[in-house]
XYZ file of N, CA and C in Angstrom:
222
model
N 22.778 32.967 18.639
C 22.296 33.830 17.991
C 21.034 33.856 16.818
N 20.896 35.304 17.163
C 19.423 35.842 16.267
C 19.821 36.496 15.343
N 18.783 36.230 14.187
C 18.853 36.815 13.065
C 17.518 37.490 13.584
N 17.617 38.819 13.569
C 15.835 38.778 12.673
C 15.554 38.834 11.502
N 14.473 39.499 11.954
C 13.457 38.919 10.708
C 12.836 38.215 10.544
N 11.934 37.715 9.238
C 11.353 36.885 9.454
C 12.480 35.206 8.724
N 13.647 35.738 8.180
C 14.341 34.373 7.902
C 14.141 33.375 8.628
N 14.669 33.127 9.432
C 14.790 31.825 10.538
C 13.544 31.045 10.562
N 12.724 32.019 10.990
C 11.189 31.650 11.462
C 10.447 30.964 10.312
N 10.414 31.563 9.616
C 10.242 30.944 7.588
C 10.406 29.483 7.564
N 12.474 29.633 7.846
C 12.903 28.610 7.264
C 12.551 27.088 8.186
N 12.167 27.842 9.373
C 12.167 26.016 10.144
C 10.543 25.681 9.837
N 9.170 26.360 9.577
C 8.129 26.179 9.423
C 8.052 25.802 8.193
N 9.404 26.052 6.923
C 8.900 25.162 6.162
C 9.984 24.204 6.324
N 10.944 23.583 6.785
C 11.197 22.054 7.179
C 11.109 22.010 7.930
N 9.126 22.328 8.482
C 8.588 21.241 9.264
C 7.261 20.660 8.370
N 7.105 21.488 6.902
C 6.605 20.973 6.422
C 6.727 20.306 5.504
N 8.588 19.930 5.113
C 8.691 19.345 3.694
C 9.150 17.987 5.439
N 9.303 17.616 6.052
C 9.665 16.629 6.836
C 8.189 15.477 7.279
N 7.129 16.737 6.504
C 5.962 15.925 6.693
C 6.444 15.368 5.464
N 6.080 16.195 4.073
C 5.466 15.975 2.856
C 6.354 15.284 1.826
N 7.180 14.706 2.878
C 8.570 13.770 2.253
C 8.467 12.239 2.944
N 8.216 11.774 2.947
C 7.839 10.583 3.331
C 6.305 9.778 2.910
N 4.987 11.097 2.813
C 4.062 11.483 1.578
C 4.609 11.133 0.146
N 5.493 11.900 0.001
C 5.793 12.055 -1.724
C 6.815 10.559 -2.408
N 7.833 9.883 -0.922
C 8.294 8.739 -1.449
C 7.437 7.831 -1.664
N 6.579 7.629 -0.720
C 5.998 6.356 -0.675
C 4.942 7.013 -1.595
N 4.681 7.653 -2.035
C 4.070 8.281 -3.847
C 4.039 7.276 -5.156
N 5.540 8.190 -5.045
C 6.767 7.269 -6.100
C 6.629 5.983 -6.014
N 6.953 5.573 -5.131
C 7.256 3.954 -4.545
C 6.187 3.126 -5.380
N 4.760 4.045 -4.889
C 3.674 2.966 -5.120
C 3.401 3.110 -6.299
N 3.749 4.669 -6.798
C 3.585 4.892 -8.469
C 4.302 4.138 -9.832
N 5.860 4.816 -9.161
C 6.352 3.281 -10.191
C 5.951 1.848 -10.195
N 5.723 0.708 -9.436
C 4.967 -0.615 -9.275
C 4.086 -0.578 -9.994
N 2.998 0.718 -9.483
C 1.846 -0.238 -10.101
C 2.213 0.579 -11.657
N 3.092 1.585 -12.103
C 2.952 1.404 -13.965
C 3.750 1.114 -14.532
N 4.901 -0.150 -13.696
C 5.259 -1.021 -14.396
C 4.838 -1.851 -14.199
N 4.148 -2.253 -14.421
C 3.200 -3.946 -13.438
C 2.107 -3.948 -14.937
N 2.044 -2.167 -15.312
C 0.441 -2.457 -16.101
C 1.449 -1.825 -16.964
N 2.692 -1.147 -17.520
C 3.490 -1.034 -18.653
C 4.103 -2.603 -19.063
N 4.582 -3.248 -17.890
C 6.085 -4.294 -18.905
C 5.204 -5.516 -18.279
N 4.578 -5.522 -17.499
C 4.397 -6.397 -17.271
C 4.639 -7.308 -16.005
N 4.003 -8.309 -15.293
C 4.492 -9.346 -13.641
C 5.901 -9.268 -13.513
N 6.375 -9.689 -14.701
C 8.080 -9.964 -14.606
C 8.831 -9.066 -14.283
N 8.576 -7.654 -15.691
C 8.959 -6.864 -15.514
C 9.653 -5.999 -14.138
N 8.412 -5.993 -14.144
C 7.967 -5.334 -12.657
C 8.524 -6.238 -11.289
N 8.852 -7.787 -11.266
C 9.818 -8.208 -10.016
C 10.659 -7.928 -9.962
N 11.546 -7.736 -11.799
C 12.963 -7.024 -12.096
C 12.885 -5.525 -11.136
N 11.663 -4.623 -11.330
C 11.810 -3.151 -11.621
C 11.763 -3.053 -9.310
N 11.763 -4.379 -8.583
C 10.920 -4.065 -7.613
C 12.092 -3.090 -6.797
N 13.353 -3.646 -6.670
C 14.378 -2.175 -6.181
C 13.963 -0.449 -6.344
N 13.533 -0.115 -7.175
C 13.504 1.173 -7.122
C 12.188 2.260 -6.076
N 10.986 0.640 -5.946
C 10.174 1.486 -5.560
C 10.091 1.014 -4.520
N 10.675 -0.196 -4.330
C 11.310 -0.434 -2.744
C 12.489 0.569 -1.694
N 13.167 1.256 -2.794
C 14.270 2.434 -1.577
C 12.934 3.244 -1.114
N 12.273 3.670 -2.614
C 11.813 5.042 -2.710
C 10.558 5.133 -1.321
N 10.226 4.040 -1.018
C 7.957 3.436 -0.486
C 9.293 3.218 1.473
N 10.180 2.121 1.308
C 11.283 1.952 3.028
C 11.613 3.480 2.744
N 12.479 4.106 2.087
C 12.677 5.991 3.022
C 11.620 6.585 3.276
N 11.052 6.632 2.513
C 9.534 7.177 3.406
C 8.884 6.770 4.698
N 8.226 5.295 4.990
C 8.458 4.682 5.992
C 9.578 4.849 7.191
N 11.119 4.981 6.769
C 12.179 5.468 7.448
C 11.787 7.120 8.382
N 12.017 7.545 7.487
C 11.831 8.743 7.184
C 10.386 9.269 7.964
N 9.134 8.896 8.334
C 7.672 8.842 8.497
C 8.601 8.095 9.910
N 8.912 6.846 10.466
C 8.782 6.752 12.441
C 10.340 8.543 12.545
N 10.832 7.642 11.343
C 12.368 9.146 12.495
C 10.947 10.727 13.440
N 10.640 11.254 12.177
C 9.518 11.824 12.752
C 8.906 12.191 14.046
N 8.031 10.454 14.156
C 7.798 10.972 14.220
C 7.848 10.448 16.220
N 10.164 9.467 16.133
C 10.478 9.215 17.228
C 10.745 10.232 17.526
N 11.189 11.789 16.394
C 11.220 12.704 17.407
C 9.882 13.738 17.861
N 9.608 13.469 17.454
C 8.233 14.181 18.647
C 8.074 13.909 19.732
N 7.594 12.959 19.610
C 7.463 11.516 21.098
C 9.288 12.488 22.093
N 10.727 12.470 21.718
C 11.417 13.072 22.050
C 11.079 14.059 22.963
N 10.429 14.747 21.929
C 10.249 16.998 22.425
C 9.279 16.398 22.857
């Protein structure tokens, strides 16, 4: 099914941009959270708060790996 106009093409382009930027954004949030917790609350609190940056960094790496593997298949 083809839709006339720019709608579908530009949406596909934005989706590709989002796929490239999302892993970088997630990893950045995780690293910033870890550093700010370490500076603001000390090392013990950073160990306790490690779960949140770990989730962000891991999800960013998984998305990045998924994007790379998908490119290899195409």
